[in-house]
JSON list of C-alpha atoms in Angstrom, two decimals:
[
{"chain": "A", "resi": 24, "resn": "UNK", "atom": "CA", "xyz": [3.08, -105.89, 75.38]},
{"chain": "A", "resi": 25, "resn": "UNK", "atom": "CA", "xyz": [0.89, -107.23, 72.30]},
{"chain": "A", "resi": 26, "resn": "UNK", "atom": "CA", "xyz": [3.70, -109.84, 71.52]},
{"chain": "A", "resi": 27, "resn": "UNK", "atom": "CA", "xyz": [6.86, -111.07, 69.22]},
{"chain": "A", "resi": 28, "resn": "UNK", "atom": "CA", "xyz": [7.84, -109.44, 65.74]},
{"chain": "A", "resi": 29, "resn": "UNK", "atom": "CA", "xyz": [8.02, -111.55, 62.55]},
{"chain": "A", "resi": 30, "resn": "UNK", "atom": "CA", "xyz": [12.05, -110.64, 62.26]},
{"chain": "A", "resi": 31, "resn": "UNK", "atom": "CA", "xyz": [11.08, -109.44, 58.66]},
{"chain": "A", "resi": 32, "resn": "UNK", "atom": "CA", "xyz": [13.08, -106.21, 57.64]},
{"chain": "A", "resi": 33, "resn": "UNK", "atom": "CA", "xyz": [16.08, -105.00, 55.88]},
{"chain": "A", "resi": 34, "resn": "UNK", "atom": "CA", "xyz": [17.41, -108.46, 54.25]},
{"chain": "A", "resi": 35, "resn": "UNK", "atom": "CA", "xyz": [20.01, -110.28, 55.78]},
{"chain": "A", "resi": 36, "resn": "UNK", "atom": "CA", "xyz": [20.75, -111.02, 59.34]},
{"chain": "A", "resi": 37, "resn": "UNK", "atom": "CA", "xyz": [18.57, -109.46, 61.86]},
{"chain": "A", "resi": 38, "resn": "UNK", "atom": "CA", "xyz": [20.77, -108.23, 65.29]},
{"chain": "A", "resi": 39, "resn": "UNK", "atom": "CA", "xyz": [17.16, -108.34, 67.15]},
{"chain": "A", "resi": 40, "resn": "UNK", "atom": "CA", "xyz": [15.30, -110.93, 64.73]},
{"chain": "A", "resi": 41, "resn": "UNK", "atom": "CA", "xyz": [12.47, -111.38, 67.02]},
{"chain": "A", "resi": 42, "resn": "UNK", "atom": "CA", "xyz": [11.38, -108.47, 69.35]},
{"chain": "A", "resi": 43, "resn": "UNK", "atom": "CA", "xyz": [8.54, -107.71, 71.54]},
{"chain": "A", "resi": 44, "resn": "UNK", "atom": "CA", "xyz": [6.08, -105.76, 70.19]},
{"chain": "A", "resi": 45, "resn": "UNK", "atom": "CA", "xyz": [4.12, -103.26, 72.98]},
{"chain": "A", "resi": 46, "resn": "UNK", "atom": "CA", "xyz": [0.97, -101.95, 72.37]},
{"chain": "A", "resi": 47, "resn": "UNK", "atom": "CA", "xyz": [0.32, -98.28, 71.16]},
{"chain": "A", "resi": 48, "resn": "UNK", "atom": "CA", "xyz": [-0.71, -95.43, 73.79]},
{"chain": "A", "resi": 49, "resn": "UNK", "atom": "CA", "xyz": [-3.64, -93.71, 72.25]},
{"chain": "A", "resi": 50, "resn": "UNK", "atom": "CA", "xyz": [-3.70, -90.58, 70.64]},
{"chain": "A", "resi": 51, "resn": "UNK", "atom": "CA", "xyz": [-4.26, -87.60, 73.08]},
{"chain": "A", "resi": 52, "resn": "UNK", "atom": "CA", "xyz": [-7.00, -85.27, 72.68]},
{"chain": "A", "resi": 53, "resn": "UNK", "atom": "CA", "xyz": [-6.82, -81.84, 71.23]},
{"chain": "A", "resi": 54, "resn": "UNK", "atom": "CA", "xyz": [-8.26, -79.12, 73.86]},
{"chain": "A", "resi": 55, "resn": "UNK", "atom": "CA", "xyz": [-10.14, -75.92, 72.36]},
{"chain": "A", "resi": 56, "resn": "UNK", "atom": "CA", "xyz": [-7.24, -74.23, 73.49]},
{"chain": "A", "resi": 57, "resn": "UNK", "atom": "CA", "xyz": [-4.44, -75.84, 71.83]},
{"chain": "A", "resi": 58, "resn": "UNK", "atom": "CA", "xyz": [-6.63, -75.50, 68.37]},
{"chain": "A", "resi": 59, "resn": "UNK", "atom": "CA", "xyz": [-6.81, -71.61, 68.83]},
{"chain": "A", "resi": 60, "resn": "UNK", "atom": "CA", "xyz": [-3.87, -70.01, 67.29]},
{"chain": "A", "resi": 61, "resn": "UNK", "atom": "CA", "xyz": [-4.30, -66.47, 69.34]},
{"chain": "A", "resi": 62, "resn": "UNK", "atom": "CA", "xyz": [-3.66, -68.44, 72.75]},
{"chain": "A", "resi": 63, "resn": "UNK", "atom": "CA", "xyz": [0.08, -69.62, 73.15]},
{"chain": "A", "resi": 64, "resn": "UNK", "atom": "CA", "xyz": [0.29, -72.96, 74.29]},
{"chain": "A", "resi": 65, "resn": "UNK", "atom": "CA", "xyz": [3.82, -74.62, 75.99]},
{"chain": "A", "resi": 66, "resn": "UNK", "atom": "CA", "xyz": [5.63, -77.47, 74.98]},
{"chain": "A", "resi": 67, "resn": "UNK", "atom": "CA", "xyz": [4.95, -80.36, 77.36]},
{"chain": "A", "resi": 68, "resn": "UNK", "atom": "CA", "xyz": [6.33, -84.06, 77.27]},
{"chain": "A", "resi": 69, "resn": "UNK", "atom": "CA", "xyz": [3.68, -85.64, 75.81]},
{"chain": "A", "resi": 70, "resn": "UNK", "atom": "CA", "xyz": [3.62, -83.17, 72.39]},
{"chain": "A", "resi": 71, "resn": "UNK", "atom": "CA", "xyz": [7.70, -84.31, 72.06]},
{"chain": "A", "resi": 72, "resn": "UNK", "atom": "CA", "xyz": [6.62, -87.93, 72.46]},
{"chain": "A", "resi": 73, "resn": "UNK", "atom": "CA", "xyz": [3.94, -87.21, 70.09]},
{"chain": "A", "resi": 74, "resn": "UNK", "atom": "CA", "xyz": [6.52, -86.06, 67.47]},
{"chain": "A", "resi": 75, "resn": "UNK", "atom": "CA", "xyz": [9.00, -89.09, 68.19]},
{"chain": "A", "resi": 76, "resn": "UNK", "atom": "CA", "xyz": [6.66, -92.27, 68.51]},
{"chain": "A", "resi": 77, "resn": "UNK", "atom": "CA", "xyz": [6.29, -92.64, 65.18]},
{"chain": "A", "resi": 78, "resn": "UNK", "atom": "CA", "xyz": [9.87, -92.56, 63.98]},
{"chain": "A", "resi": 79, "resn": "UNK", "atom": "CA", "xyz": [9.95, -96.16, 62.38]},
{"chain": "A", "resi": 80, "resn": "UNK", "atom": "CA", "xyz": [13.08, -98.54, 63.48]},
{"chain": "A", "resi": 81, "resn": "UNK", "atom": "CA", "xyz": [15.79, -98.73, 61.34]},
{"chain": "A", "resi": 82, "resn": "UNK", "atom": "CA", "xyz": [15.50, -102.56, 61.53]},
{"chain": "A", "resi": 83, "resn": "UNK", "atom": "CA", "xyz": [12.15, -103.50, 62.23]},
{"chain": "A", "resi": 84, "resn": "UNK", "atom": "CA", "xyz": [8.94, -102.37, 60.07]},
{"chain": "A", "resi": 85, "resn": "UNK", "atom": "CA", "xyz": [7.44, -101.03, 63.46]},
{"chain": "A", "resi": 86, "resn": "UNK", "atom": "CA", "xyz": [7.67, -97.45, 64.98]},
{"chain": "A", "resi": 87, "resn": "UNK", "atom": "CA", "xyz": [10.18, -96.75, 68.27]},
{"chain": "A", "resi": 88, "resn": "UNK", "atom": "CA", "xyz": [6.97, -96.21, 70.39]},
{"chain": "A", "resi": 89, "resn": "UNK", "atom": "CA", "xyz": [5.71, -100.12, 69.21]},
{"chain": "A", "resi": 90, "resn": "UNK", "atom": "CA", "xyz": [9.30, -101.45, 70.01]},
{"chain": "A", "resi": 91, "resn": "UNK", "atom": "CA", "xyz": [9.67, -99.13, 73.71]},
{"chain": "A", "resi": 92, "resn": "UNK", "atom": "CA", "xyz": [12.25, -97.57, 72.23]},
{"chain": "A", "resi": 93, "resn": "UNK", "atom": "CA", "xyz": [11.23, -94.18, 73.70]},
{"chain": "A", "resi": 94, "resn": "UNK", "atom": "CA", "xyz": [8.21, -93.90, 76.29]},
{"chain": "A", "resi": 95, "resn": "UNK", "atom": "CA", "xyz": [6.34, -90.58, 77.59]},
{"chain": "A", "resi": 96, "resn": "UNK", "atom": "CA", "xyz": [8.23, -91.29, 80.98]},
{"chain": "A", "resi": 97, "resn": "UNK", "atom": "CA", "xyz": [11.70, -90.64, 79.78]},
{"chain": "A", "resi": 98, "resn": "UNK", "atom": "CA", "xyz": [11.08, -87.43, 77.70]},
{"chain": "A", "resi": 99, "resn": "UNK", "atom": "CA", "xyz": [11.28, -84.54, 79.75]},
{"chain": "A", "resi": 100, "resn": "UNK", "atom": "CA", "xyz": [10.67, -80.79, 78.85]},
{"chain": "A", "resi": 101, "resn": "UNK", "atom": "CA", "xyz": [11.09, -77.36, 80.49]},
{"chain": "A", "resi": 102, "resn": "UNK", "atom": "CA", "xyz": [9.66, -75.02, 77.98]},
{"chain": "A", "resi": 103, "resn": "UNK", "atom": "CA", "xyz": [10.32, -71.64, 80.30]},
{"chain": "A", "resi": 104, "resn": "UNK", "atom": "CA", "xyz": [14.25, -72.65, 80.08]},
{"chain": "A", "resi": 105, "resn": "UNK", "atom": "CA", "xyz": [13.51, -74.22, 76.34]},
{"chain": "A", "resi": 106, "resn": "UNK", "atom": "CA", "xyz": [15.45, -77.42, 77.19]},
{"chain": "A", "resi": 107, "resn": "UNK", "atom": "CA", "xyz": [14.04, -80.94, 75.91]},
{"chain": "A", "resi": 108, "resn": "UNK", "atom": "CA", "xyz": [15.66, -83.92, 76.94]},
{"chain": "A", "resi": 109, "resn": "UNK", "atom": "CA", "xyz": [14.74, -87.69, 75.90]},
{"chain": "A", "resi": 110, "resn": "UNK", "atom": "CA", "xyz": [16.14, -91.36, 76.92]},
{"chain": "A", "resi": 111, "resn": "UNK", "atom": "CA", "xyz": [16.07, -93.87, 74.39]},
{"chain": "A", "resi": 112, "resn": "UNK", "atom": "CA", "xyz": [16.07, -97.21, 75.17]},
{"chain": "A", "resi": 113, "resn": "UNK", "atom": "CA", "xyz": [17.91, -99.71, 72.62]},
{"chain": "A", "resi": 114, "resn": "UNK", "atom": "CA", "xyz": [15.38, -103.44, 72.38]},
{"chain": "A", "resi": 115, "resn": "UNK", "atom": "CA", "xyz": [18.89, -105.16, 72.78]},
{"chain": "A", "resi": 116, "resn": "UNK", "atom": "CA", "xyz": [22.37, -104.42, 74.77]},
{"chain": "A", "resi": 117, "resn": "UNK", "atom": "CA", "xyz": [24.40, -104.14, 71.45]},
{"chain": "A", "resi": 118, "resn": "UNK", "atom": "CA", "xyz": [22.04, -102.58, 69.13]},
{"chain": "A", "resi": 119, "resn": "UNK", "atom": "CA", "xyz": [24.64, -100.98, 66.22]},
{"chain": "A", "resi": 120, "resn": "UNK", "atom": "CA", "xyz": [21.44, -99.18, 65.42]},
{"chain": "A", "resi": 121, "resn": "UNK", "atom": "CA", "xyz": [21.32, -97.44, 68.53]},
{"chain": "A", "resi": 122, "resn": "UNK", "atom": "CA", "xyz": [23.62, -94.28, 66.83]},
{"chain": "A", "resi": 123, "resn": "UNK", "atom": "CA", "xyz": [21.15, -93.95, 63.97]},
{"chain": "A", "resi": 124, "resn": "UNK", "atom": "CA", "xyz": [18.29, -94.28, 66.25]},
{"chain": "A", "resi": 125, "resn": "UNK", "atom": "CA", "xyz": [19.30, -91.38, 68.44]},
{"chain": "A", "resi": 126, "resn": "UNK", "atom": "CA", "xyz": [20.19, -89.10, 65.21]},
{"chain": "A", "resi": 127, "resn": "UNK", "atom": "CA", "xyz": [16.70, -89.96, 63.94]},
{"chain": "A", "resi": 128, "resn": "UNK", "atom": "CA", "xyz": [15.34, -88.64, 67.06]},
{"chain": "A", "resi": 129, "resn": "UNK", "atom": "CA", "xyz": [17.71, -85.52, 66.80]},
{"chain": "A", "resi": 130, "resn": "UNK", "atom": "CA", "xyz": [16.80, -84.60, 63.40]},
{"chain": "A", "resi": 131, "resn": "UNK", "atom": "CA", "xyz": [13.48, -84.80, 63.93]},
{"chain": "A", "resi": 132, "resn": "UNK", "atom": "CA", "xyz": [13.45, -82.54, 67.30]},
{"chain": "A", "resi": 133, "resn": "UNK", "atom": "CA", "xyz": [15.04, -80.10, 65.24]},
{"chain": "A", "resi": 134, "resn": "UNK", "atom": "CA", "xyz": [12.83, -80.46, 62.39]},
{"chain": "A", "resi": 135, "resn": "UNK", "atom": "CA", "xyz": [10.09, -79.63, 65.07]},
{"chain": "A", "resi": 136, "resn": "UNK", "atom": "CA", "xyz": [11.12, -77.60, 67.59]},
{"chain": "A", "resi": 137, "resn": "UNK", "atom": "CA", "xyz": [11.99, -73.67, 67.56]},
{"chain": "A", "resi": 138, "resn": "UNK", "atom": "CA", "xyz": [15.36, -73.19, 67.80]},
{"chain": "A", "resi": 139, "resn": "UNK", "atom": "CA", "xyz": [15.49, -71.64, 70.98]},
{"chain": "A", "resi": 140, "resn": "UNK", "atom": "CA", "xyz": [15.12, -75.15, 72.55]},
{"chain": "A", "resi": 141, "resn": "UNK", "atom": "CA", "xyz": [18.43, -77.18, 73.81]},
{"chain": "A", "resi": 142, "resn": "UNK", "atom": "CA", "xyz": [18.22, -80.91, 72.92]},
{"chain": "A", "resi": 143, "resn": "UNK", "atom": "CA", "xyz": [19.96, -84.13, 74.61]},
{"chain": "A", "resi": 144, "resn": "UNK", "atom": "CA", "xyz": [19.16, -86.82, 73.33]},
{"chain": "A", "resi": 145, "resn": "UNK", "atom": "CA", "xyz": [20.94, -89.84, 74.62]},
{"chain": "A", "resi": 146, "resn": "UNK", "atom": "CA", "xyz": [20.68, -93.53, 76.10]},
{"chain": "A", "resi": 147, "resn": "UNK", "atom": "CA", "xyz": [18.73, -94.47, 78.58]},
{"chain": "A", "resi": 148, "resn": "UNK", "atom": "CA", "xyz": [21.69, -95.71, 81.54]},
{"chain": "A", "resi": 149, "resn": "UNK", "atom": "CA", "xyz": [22.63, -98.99, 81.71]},
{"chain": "A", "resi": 150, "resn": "UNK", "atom": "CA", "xyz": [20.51, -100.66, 78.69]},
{"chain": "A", "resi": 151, "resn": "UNK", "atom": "CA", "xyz": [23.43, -100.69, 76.41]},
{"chain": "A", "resi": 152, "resn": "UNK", "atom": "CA", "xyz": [26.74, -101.86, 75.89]},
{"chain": "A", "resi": 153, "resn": "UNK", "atom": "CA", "xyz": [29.13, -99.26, 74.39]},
{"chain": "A", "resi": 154, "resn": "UNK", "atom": "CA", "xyz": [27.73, -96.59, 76.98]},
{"chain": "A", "resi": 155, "resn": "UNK", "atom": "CA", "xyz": [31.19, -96.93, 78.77]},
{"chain": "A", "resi": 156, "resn": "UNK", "atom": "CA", "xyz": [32.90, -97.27, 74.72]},
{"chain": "A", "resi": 157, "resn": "UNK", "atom": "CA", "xyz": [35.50, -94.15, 75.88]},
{"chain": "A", "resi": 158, "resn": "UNK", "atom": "CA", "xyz": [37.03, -96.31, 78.56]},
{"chain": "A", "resi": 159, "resn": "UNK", "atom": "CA", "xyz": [37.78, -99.45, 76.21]},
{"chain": "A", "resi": 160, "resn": "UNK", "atom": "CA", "xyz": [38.54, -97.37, 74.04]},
{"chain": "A", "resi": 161, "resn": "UNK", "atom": "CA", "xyz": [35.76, -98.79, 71.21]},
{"chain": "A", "resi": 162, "resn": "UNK", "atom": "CA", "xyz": [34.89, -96.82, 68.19]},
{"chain": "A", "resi": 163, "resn": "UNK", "atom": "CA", "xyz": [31.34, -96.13, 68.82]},
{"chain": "A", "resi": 164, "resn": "UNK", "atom": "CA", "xyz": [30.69, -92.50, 68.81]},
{"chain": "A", "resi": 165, "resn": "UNK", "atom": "CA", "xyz": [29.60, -91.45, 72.94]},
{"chain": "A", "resi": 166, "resn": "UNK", "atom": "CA", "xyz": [26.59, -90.34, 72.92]},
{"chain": "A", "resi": 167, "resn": "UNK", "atom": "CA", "xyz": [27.04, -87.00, 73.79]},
{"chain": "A", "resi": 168, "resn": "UNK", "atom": "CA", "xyz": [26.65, -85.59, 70.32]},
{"chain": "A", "resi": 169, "resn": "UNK", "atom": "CA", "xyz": [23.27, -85.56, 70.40]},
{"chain": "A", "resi": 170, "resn": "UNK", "atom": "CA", "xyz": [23.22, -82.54, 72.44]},
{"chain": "A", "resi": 171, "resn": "UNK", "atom": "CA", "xyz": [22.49, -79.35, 71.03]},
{"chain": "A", "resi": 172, "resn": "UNK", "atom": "CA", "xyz": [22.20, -75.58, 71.48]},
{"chain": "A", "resi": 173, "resn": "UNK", "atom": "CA", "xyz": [22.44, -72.40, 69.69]},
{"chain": "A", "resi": 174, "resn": "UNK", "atom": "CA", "xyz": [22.34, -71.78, 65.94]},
{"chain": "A", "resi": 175, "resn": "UNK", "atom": "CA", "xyz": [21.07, -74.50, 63.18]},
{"chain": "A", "resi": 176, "resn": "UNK", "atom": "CA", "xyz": [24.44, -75.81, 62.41]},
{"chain": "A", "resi": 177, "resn": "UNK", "atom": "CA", "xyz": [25.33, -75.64, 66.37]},
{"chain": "A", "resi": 178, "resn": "UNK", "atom": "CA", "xyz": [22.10, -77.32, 66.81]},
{"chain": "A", "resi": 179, "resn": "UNK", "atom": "CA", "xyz": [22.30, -80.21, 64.18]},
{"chain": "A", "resi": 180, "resn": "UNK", "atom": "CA", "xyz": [25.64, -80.98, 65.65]},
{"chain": "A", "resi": 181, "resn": "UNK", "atom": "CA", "xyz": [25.62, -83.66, 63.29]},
{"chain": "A", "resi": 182, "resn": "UNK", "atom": "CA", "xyz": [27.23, -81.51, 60.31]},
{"chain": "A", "resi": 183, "resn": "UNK", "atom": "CA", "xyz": [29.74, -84.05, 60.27]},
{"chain": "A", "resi": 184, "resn": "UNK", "atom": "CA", "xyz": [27.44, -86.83, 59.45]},
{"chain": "A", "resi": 185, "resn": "UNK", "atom": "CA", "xyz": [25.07, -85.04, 56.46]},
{"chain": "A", "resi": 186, "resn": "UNK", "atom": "CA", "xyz": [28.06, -83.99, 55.29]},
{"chain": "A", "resi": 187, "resn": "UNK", "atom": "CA", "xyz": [29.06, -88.24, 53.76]},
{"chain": "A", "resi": 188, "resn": "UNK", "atom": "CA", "xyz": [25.81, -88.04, 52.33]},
{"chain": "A", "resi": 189, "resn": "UNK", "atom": "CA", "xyz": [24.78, -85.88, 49.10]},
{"chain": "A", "resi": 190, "resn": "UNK", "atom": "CA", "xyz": [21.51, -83.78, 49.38]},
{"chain": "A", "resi": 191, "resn": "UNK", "atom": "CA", "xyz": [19.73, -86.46, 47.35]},
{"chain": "A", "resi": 192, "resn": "UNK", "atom": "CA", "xyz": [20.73, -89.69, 49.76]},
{"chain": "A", "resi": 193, "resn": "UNK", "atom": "CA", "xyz": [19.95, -87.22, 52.52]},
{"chain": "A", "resi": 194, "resn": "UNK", "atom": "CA", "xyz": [16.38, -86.58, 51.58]},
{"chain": "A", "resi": 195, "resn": "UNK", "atom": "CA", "xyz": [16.18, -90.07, 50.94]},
{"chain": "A", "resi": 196, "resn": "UNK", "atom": "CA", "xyz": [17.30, -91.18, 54.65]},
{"chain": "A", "resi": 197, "resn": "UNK", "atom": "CA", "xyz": [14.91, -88.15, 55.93]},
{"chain": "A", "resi": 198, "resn": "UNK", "atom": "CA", "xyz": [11.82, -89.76, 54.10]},
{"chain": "A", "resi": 199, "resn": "UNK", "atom": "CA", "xyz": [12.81, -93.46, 54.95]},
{"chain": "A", "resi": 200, "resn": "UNK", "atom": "CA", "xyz": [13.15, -92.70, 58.48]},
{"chain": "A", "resi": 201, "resn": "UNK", "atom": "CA", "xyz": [9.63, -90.87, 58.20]},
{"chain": "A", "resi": 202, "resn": "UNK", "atom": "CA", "xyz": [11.46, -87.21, 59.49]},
{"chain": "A", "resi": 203, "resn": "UNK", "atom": "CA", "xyz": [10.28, -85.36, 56.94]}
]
């Protein structure tokens, strides 16, 4: 942990004004192998992490790796059975931003990945307060719709969502988010 966050962001009230700020895992190093395009190389955890650290917060000026949103430890891949799977860990129990968050981390898996790889993406247990939201009956979306398999539209599961937004505000939440 390097320390606390100025709180400075989006304008207005801040759900998380003040969070801890952790410290940057360095960049791994490229084999000889991995650089040579004739020699296939599998997916592993640490590439996925690689592709999701840098997603910025929608709150905070600070990336999702800086705020321990998502660590190396809770992404998990199986690239013989294509299947990627990542816990994402809200800074505070009631984080509204913890649906955007998660389809930030969706869209760019899919933006990534080749599209014979199943996705879940979904809270890490316990660390936030609408996990249970089907038995109160709350309005927050479960989580479960970050899964995805199949084709593009199967995969993006989130069809429903782009579809609010115009192609020009969509392009515009893709570059803001840094997914594109």
């Amino acid at each position: 942990m390097v320390g606390a966050g100025s709180g400075a962001g989006l304008g207005g009230l801040l759900e998380n004004a003040n969070p801890l700020i952790y410290q940057r895992s360095g960049e791994r190093p490229v084999t000889a192998g991995e650089e040579d395009d004739q020699v296939p190389d599998s997916i592993d955890d640490r590439e996925i992490f690689d592709l999701i650290r840098s997603i910025n917060d929608p709150e905070h000026p600070l990336t999702l790796e800086e705020l321990n949103v998502v660590e190396q430890v809770r992404v998990k891949v199986n690239d013989r059975e294509s299947t990627v799977a990542v816990e994402f860990t809200p800074t505070i129990p009631h984080c509204s931003m913890a649906t955007l968050i998660g389809l930030s981390i969706k869209v760019k898996l899919i933006r990534s990945l080749p599209e014979r790889f199943k996705m879940d993406v979904h809270i890490t247990p316990g660390t936030h307060a609408s996990e249970h939201a089907g038995e109160y009956g709350s309005p927050v979306p479960h989580f479960s719709i970050f899964s995805s398999s199949g084709n593009t539209q199967e995969r993006m599961g989130l069809g429903w969502f782009f579809s609010l937004f115009p192609a020009m505000q969509h392009e515009i939440f893709l570059h803001f988010w840094g997914l594109n």
